[in-house]
Tab-separated table of C-alpha atoms and ligand atoms in Angstrom:
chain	number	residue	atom	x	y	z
A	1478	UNK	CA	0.000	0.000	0.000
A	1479	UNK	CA	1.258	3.865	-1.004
A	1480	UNK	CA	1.939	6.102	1.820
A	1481	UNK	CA	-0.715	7.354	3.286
A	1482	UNK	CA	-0.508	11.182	2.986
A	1483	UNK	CA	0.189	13.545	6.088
A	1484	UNK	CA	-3.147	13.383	8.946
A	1485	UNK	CA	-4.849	10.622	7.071
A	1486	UNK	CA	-5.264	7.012	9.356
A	1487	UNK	CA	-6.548	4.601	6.877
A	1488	UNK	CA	-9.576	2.872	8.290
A	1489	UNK	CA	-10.461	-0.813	6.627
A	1490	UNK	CA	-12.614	-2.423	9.734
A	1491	UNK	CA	-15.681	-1.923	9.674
A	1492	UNK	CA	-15.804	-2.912	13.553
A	1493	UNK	CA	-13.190	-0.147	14.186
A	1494	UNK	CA	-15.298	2.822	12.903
A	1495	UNK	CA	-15.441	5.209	15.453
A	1496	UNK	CA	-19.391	5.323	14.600
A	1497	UNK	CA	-19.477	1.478	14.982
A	1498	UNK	CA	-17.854	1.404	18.250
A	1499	UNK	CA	-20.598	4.374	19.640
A	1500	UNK	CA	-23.339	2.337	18.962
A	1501	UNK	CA	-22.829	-0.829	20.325
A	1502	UNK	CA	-21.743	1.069	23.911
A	1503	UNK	CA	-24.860	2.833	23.582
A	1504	UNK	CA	-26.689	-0.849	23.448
A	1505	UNK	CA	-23.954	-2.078	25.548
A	1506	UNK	CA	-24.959	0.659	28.150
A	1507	UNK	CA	-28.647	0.508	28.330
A	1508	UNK	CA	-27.793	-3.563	29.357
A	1509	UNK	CA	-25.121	-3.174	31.708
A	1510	UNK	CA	-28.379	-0.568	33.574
A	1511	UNK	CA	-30.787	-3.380	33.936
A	1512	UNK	CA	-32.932	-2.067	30.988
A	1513	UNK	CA	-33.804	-4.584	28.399
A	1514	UNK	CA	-33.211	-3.196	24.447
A	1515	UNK	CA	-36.290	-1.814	23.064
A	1516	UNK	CA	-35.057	-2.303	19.643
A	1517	UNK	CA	-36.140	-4.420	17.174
A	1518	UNK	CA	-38.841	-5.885	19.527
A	1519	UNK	CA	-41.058	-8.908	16.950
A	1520	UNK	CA	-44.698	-7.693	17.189
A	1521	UNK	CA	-46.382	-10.764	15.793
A	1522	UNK	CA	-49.680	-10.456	14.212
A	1523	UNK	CA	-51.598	-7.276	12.720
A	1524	UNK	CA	-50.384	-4.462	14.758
A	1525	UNK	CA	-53.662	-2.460	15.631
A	1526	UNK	CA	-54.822	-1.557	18.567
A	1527	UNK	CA	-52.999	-4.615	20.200
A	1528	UNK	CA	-50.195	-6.543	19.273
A	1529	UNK	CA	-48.718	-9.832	20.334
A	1530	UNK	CA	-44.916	-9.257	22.076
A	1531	UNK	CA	-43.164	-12.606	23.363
A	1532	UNK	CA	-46.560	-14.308	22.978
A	1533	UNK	CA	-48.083	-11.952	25.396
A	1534	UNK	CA	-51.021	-9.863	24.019
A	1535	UNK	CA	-50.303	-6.081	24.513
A	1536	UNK	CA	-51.985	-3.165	23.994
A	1537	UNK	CA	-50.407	-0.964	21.076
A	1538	UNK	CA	-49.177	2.659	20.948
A	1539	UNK	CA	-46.336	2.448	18.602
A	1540	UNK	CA	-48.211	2.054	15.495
A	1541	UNK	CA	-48.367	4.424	12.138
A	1542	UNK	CA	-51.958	2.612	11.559
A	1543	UNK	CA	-54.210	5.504	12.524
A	1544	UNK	CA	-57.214	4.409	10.215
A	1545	UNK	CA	-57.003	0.617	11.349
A	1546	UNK	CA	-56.874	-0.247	7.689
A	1547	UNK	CA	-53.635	-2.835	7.977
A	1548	UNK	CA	-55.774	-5.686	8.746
A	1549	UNK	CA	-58.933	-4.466	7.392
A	1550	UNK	CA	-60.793	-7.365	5.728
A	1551	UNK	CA	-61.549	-5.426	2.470
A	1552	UNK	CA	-57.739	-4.230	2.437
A	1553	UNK	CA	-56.425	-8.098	3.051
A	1554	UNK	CA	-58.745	-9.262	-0.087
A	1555	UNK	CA	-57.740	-6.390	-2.449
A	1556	UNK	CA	-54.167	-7.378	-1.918
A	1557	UNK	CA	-54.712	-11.180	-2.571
A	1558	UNK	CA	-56.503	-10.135	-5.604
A	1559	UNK	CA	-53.836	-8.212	-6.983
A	1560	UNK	CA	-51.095	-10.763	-6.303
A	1561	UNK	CA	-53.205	-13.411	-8.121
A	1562	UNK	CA	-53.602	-11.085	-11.166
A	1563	UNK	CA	-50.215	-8.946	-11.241
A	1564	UNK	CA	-47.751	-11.450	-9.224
A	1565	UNK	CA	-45.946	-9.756	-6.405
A	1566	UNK	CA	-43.950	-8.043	-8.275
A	1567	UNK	CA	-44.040	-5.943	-11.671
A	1568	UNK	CA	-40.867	-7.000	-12.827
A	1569	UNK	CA	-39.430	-3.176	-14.187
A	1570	UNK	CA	-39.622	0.488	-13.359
A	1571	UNK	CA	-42.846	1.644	-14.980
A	1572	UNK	CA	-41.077	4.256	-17.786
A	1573	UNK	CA	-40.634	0.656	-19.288
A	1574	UNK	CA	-42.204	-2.347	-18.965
A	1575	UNK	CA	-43.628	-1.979	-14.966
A	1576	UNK	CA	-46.903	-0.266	-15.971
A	1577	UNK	CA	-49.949	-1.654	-14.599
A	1578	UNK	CA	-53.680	-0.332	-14.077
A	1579	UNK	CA	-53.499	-0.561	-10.274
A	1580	UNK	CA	-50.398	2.007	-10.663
A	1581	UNK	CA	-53.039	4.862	-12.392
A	1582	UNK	CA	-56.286	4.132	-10.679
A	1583	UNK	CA	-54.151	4.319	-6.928
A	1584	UNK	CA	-52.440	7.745	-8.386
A	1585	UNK	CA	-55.932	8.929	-9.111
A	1586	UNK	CA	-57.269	8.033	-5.960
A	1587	UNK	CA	-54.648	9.626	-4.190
A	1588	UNK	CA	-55.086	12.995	-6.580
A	1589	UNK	CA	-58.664	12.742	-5.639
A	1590	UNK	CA	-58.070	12.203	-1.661
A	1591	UNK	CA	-55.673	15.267	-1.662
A	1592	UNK	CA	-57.627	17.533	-3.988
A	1593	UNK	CA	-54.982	17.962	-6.739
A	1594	UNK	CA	-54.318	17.061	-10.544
A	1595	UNK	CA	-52.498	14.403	-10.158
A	1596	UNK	CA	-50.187	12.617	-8.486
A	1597	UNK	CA	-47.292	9.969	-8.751
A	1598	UNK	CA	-46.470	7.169	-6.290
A	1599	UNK	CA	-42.854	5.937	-5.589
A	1600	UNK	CA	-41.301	2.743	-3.908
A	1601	UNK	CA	-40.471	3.999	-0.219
A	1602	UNK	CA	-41.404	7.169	1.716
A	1603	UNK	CA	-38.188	8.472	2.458
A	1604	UNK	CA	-36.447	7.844	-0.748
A	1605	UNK	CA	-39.101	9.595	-1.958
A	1606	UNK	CA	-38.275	12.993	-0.304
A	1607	UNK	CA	-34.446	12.498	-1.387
A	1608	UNK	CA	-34.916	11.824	-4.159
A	1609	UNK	CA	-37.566	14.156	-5.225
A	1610	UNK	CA	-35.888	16.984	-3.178
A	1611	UNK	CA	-32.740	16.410	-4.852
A	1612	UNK	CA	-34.475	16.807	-8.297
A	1613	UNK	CA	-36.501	19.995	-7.884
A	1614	UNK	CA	-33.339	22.135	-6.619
A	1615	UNK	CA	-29.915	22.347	-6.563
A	1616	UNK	CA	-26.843	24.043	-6.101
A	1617	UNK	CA	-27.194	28.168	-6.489
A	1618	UNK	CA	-30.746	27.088	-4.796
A	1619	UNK	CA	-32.076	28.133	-1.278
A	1620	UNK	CA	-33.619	24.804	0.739
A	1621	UNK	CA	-35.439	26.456	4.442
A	1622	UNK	CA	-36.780	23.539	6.269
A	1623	UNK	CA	-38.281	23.325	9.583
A	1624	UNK	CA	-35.951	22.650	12.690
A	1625	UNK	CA	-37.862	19.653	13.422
A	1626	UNK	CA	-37.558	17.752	9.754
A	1627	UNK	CA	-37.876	14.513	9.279
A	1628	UNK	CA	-34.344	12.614	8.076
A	1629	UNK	CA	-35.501	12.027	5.074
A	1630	UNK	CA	-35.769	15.501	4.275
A	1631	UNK	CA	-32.046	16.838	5.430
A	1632	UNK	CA	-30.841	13.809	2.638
A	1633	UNK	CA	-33.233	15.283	0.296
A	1634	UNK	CA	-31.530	18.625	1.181
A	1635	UNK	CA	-28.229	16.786	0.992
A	1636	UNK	CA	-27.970	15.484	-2.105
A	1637	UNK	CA	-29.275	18.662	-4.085
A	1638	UNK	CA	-26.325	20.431	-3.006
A	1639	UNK	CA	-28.435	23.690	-2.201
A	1640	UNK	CA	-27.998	26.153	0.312
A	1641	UNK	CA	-29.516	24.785	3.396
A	1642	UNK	CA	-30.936	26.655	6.235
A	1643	UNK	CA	-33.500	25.161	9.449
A	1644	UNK	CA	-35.903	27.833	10.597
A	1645	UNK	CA	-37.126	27.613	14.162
A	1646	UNK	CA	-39.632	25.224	14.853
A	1647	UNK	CA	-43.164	26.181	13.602
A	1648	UNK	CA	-42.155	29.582	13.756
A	1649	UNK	CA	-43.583	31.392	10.273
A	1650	UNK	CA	-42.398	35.058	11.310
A	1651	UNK	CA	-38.582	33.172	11.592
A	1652	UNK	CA	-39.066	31.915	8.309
A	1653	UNK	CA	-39.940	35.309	6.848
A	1654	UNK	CA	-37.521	36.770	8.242
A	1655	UNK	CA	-34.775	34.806	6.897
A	1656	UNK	CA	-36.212	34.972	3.332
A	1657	UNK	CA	-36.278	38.637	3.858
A	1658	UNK	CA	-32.262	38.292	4.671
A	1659	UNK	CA	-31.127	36.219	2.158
A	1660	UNK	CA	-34.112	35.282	-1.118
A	1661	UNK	CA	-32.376	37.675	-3.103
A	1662	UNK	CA	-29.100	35.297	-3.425
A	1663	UNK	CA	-30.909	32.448	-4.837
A	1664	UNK	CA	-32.484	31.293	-7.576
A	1665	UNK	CA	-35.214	28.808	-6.593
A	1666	UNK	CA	-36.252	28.761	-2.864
A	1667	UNK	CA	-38.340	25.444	-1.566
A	1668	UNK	CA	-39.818	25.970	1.934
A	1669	UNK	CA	-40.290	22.212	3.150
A	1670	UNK	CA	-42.273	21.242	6.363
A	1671	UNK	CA	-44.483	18.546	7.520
A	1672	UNK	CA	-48.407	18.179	7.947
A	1673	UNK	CA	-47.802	17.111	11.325
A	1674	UNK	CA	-44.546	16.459	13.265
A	1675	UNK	CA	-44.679	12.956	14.521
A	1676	UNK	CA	-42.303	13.741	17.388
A	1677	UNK	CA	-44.633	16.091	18.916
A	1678	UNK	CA	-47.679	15.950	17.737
A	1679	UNK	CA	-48.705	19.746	16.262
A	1680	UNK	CA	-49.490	20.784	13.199
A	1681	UNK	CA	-48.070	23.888	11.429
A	1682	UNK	CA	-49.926	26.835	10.544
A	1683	UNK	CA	-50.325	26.227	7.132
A	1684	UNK	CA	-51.811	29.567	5.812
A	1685	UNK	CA	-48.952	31.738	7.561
A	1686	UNK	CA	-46.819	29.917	5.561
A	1687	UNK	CA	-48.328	29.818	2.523
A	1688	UNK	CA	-48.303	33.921	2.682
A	1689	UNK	CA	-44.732	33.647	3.603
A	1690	UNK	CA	-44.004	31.945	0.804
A	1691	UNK	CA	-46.160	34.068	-1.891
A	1692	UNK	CA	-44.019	37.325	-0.297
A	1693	UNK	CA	-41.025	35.568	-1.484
A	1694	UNK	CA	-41.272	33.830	-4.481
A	1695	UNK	CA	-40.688	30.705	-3.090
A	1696	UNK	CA	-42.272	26.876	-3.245
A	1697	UNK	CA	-43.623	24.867	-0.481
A	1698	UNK	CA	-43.685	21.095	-0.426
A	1699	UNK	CA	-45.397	19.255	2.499
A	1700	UNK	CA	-44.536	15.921	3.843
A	1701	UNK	CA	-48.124	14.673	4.980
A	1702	UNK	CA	-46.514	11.472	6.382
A	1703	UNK	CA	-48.471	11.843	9.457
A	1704	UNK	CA	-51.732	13.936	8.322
A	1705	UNK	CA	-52.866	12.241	5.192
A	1706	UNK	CA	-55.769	9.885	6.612
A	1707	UNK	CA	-55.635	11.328	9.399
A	1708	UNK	CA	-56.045	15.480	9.193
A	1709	UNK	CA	-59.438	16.831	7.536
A	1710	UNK	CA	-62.947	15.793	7.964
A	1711	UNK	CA	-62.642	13.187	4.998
A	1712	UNK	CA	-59.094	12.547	6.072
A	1713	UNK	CA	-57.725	14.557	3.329
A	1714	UNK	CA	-54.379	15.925	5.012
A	1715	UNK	CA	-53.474	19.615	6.174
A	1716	UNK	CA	-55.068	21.222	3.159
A	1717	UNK	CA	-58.719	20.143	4.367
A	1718	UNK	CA	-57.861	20.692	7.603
A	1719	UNK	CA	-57.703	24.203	7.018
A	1720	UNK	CA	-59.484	24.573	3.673
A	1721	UNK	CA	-56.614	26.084	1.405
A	1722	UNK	CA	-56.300	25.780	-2.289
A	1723	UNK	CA	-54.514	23.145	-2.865
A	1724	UNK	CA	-52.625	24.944	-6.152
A	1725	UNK	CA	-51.016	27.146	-3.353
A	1726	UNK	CA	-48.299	24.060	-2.328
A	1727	UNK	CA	-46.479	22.970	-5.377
A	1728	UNK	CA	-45.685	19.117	-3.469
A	1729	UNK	CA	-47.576	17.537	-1.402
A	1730	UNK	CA	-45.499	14.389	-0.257
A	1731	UNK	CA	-45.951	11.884	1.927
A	1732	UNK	CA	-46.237	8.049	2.293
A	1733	UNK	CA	-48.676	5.320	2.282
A	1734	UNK	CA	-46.918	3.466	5.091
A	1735	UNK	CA	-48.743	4.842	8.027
A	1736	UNK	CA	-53.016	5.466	7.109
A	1737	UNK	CA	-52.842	3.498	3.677
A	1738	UNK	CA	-51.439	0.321	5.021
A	1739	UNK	CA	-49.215	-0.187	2.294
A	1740	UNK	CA	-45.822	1.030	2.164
A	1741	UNK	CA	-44.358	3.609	-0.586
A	1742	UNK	CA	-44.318	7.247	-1.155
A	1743	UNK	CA	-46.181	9.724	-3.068
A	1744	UNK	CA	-45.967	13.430	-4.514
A	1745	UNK	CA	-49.062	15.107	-5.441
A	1746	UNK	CA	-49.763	18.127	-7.064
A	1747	UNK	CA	-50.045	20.104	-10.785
A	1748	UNK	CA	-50.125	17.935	-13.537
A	1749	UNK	CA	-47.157	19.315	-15.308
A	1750	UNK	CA	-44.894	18.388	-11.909
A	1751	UNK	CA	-46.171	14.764	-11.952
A	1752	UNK	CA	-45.218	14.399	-15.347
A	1753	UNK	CA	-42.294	15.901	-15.217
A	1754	UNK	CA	-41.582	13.949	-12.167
A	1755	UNK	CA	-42.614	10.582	-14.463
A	1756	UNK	CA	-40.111	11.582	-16.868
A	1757	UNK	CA	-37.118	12.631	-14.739
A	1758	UNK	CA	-36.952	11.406	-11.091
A	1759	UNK	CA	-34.003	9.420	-10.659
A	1760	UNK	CA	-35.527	7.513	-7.734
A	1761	UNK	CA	-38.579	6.275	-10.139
A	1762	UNK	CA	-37.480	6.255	-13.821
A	1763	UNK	CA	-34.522	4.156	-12.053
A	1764	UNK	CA	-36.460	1.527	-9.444
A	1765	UNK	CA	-39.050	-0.594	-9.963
A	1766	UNK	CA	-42.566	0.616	-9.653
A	1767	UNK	CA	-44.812	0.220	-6.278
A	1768	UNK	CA	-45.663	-3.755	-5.789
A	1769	UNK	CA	-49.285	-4.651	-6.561
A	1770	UNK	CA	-49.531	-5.658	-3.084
A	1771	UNK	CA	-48.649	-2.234	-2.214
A	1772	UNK	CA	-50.323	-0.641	-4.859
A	1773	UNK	CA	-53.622	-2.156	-4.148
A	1774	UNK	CA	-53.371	-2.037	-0.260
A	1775	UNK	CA	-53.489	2.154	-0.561
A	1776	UNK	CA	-56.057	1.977	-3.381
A	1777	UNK	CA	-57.932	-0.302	-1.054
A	1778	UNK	CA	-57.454	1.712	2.162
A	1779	UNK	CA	-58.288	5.052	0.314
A	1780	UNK	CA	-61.769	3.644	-1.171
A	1781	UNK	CA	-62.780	2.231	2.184
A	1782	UNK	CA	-61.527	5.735	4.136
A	1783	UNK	CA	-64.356	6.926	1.646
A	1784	UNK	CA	-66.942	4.047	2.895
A	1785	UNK	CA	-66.255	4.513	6.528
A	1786	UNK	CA	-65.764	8.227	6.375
A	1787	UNK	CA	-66.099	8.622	10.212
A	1788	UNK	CA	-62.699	7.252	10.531
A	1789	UNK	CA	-60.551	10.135	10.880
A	1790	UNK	CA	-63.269	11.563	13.320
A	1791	UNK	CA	-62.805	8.937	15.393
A	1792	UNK	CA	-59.647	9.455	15.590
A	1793	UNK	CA	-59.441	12.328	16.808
A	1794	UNK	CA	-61.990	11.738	19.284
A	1795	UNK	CA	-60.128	8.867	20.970
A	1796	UNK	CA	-57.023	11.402	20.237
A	1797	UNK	CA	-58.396	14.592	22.567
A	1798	UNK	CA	-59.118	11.800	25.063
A	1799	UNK	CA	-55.674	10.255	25.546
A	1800	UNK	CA	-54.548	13.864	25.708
A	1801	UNK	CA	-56.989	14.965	27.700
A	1802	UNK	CA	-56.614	12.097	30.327
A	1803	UNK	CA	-52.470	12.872	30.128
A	1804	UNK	CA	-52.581	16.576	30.860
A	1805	UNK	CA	-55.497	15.804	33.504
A	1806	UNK	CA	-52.507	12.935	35.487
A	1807	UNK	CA	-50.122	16.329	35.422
A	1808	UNK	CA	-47.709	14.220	32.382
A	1809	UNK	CA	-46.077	16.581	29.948
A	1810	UNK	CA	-47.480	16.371	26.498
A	1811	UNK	CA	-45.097	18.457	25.260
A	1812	UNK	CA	-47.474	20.915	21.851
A	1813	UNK	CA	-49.495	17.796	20.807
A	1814	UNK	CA	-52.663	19.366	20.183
A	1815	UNK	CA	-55.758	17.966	17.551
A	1816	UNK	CA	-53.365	15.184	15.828
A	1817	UNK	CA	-53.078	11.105	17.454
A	1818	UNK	CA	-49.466	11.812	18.170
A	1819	UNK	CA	-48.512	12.143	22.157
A	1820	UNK	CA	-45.381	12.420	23.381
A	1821	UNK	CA	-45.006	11.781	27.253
A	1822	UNK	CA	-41.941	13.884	27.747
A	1823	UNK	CA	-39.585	12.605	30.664
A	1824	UNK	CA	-36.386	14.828	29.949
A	1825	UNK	CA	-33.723	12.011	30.820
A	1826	UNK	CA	-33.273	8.823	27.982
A	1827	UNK	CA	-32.470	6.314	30.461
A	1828	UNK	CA	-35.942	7.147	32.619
A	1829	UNK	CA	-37.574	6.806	29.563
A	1830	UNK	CA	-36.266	3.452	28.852
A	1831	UNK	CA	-36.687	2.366	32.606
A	1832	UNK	CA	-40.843	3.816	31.893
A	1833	UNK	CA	-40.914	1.766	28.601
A	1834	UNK	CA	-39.549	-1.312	30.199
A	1835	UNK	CA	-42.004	-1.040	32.923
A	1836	UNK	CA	-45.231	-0.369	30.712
A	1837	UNK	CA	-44.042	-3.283	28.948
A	1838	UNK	CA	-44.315	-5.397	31.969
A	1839	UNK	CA	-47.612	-3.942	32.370
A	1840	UNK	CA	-48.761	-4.954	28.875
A	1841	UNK	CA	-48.690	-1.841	26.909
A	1842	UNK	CA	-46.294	-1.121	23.919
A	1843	UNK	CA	-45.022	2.485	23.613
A	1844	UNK	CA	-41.473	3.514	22.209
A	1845	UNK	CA	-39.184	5.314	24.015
A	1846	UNK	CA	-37.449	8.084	21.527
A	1847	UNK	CA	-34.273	8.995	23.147
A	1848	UNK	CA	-31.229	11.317	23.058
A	1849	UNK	CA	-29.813	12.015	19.903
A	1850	UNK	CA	-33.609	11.414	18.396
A	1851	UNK	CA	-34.220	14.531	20.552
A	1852	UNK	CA	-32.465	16.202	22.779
A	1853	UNK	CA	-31.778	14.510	26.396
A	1854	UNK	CA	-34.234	17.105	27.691
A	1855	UNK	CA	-36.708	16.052	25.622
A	1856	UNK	CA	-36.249	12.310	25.679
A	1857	UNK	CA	-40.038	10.403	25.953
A	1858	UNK	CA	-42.617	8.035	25.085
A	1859	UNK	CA	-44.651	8.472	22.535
A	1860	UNK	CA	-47.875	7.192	22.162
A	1861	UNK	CA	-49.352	6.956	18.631
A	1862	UNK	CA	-53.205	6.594	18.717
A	1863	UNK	CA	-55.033	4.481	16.192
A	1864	UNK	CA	-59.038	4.419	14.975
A	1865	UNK	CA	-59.171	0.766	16.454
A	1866	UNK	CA	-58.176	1.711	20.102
A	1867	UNK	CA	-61.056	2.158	22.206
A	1868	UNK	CA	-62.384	4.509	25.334
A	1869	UNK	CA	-61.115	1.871	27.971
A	1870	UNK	CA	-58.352	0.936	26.634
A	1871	UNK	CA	-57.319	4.896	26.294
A	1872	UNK	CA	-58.464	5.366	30.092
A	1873	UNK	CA	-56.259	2.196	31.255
A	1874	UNK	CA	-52.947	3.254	29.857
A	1875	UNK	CA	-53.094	6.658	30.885
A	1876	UNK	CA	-53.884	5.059	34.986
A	1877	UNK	CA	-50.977	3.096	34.375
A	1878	UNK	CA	-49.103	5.320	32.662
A	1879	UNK	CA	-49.591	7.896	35.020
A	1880	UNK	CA	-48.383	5.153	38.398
A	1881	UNK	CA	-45.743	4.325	37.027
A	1882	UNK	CA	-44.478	7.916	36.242
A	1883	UNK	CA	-45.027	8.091	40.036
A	1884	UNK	CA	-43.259	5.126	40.972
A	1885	UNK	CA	-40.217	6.673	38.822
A	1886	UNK	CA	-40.243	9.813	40.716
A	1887	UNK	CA	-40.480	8.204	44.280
A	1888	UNK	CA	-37.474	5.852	43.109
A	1889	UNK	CA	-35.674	9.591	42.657
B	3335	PMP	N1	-41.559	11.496	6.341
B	3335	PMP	C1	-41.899	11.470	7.641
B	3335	PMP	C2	-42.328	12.749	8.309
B	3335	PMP	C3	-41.873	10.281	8.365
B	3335	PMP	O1	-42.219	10.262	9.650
B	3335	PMP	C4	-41.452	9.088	7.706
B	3335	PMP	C5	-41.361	7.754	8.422
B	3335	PMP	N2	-41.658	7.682	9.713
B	3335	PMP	C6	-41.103	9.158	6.364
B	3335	PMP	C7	-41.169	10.379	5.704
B	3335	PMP	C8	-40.645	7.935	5.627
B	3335	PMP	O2	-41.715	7.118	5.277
B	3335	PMP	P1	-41.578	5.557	5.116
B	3335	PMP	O3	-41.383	4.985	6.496
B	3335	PMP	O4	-42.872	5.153	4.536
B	3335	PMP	O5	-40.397	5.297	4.234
């Protein structure tokens, strides 16, 4: 081997990676503290409402199924159906040979749900905000994201190579303020936030923003990961929840693996961006198209949101409950507010691991999200609230939950 040149240690273990080494202390850690790994826990079954964990049955708050629809009978048939008739996979990326009719009538369905022209579905959620992010801008372009993004976003923002910039979180008159400072430098600016932000819970004031970014020239995208399904009286995302136009975002992203019971992403919006997008997109000309399975799981689980449209009221019935019933035991909820996201903030990652472990033992499933997920201050549980849960089972967790955040304090 050459010299290696001045300040450079060549690194060829993967085992010796300074990276590699931090993680397994961190899991090394959490053992050598009595707490049993969290991590990678097997949920067998559907995971609704319950779930089964080391053959116990357990009630379930760590779920992305707010409408209930993984499991649904109608959802479980459509998806046999199209395996019969497509196979389980279709074989090519759809710009060649991967077209199939599922693939149009789902993209409709979805255009439909969200209220825009069109819209095109991709293979995985997050891949599709890098990729898709990475198309629309690039370098000598402006990216201002909310503090609180989602990781698939900062790739996104990543591989563009524009100018990126976080604006406080939520905070519109920040945002303004820095496009006031610096819009003039760049050519394209893309404002990027979420529908709701599935650490906490709230949901961004939409129309603030959307007059922030008419001031300055700029476009907005929206990951609706979290509010598709589940905002809106029909469950049509953010832009029914407050009644906008919808021609006023230029991307409306988000993914089918949490309310559609399927798993893939989407972008919705003009007609001219979707087939541009069908043209161009590296991460769809270039990967296969969406599985039938998966295909015909969201077409399935959009048509039935449309036969059971009290769904997403439901929702956020049982939602205001468990929220209700938290901030009644004195637990910190942290900005949740109207959404079925509740974080049960305990400000130290080990308590919150030590809380987990112990609702566990109780029968309830609810993820810790730890230091560097959020900062150690922050570090909680978050409880994810689903259509399927019902009244008691809402008003027993919270009891528990609420004694055994007092058994945690008396223990000091
Ligand atoms: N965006 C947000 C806001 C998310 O929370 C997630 C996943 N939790 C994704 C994108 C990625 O979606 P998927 O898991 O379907 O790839």
């Amino acid at each position: 081997m050459p010299e290696p040149a001045p300040g450079v240690e060549p690194q060829y273990r993967i085992a010796d990676f300074p990276e590699v080494r931090a993680i397994f202390d961190r899991i090394g850690l959490a053992e050598q503290l009595g707490v049993s790994n969290p991590y990678f826990l097997i949920n067998d079954g559907v995971t609704r409402d319950t779930s089964v964990i080391g053959g116990q049955d357990v009630l379930n708050f760590s779920s992305y199924n707010y409408l209930g629809m993984s499991g649904h009978p109608a959802v479980t048939t459509a998806v046999c159906d199209a395996v019969t008739r497509y196979g389980s996979s279709v074989s090519a990326s759809r710009l060649l040979s991967g077209e199939k009719t599922i693939h149009a009538e789902l993209e409709r369905e979805l255009a439909a749900l969200l209220g825009t022209e069109d819209a095109i579905t991709f293979t995985s959620g997050h891949a599709t905000n890098v990729t898709v992010i990475g198309h629309i801008v690039g370098p000598g372009d402006l990216i201002v994201h909310d503090s609180l993004a989602h990781d698939s976003i900062l790739q996104g923002c990543k591989l563009s190579g524009a100018t990126r910039r976080p604006f406080p979180h939520n905070d519109h008159a920040a945002l303004d303020r820095v496009l006031a400072d610096i819009r003039g430098r760049y050519r394209r600016v893309l404002i990027v936030i979420e529908g709701v932000y599935s650490q906490d819970g709230d949901i961004p004031d939409l129309p603030a923003i959307i007059e922030v970014k008419r001031k300055h020239k700029a476009l907005l995208m929206i990951d609706e990961a979290h509010s598709i399904g589940v905002l809106g009286a029909t469950g049509g995302g953010i832009g029914e929840h407050f009644d906008i136009d919808r021609a006023d975002v230029e991307l409306w992203s988000g993914t089918m693996s949490k309310a559609l019971a399927g798993c893939g992403g989407y972008v919705a919006g003009s007609a001219e961006l979707v087939r541009f997008l069908k043209y161009t997109t590296p991460g769809f000309i270039y990967s296969v198209g969406i599985t039938p399975a998966n295909a015909a799981a969201s077409l399935a689980a959009i048509r039935q949101l449309r036969a059971e449209p009290e769904l997403p009221r439901r929702l956020r019935e049982l939602s205001r409950l468990f929220l209700t019933l938290a901030q009644e035991a004195g637990i910190d909820t942290g900005d949740s507010q109207d959404t079925p996201v509740v974080p049960c903030i305990i400000g130290d990652s080990m308590r919150a691991l030590a809380l987990s472990n112990a609702l566990l033992r109780r029968g309830i499933n609810a993820n810790p999200i730890l230091y560097p997920a959020v900062p150690e201050d922050k570090a909680r549980l978050r409880f994810f609230i689903t259509a399927c849960h019902t009244e008691e089972q809402i008003t027993s967790t919270v009891k528990i939950l609420a004694e055994e955040l007092e058994t945690l304090r008396a223990a000091g």
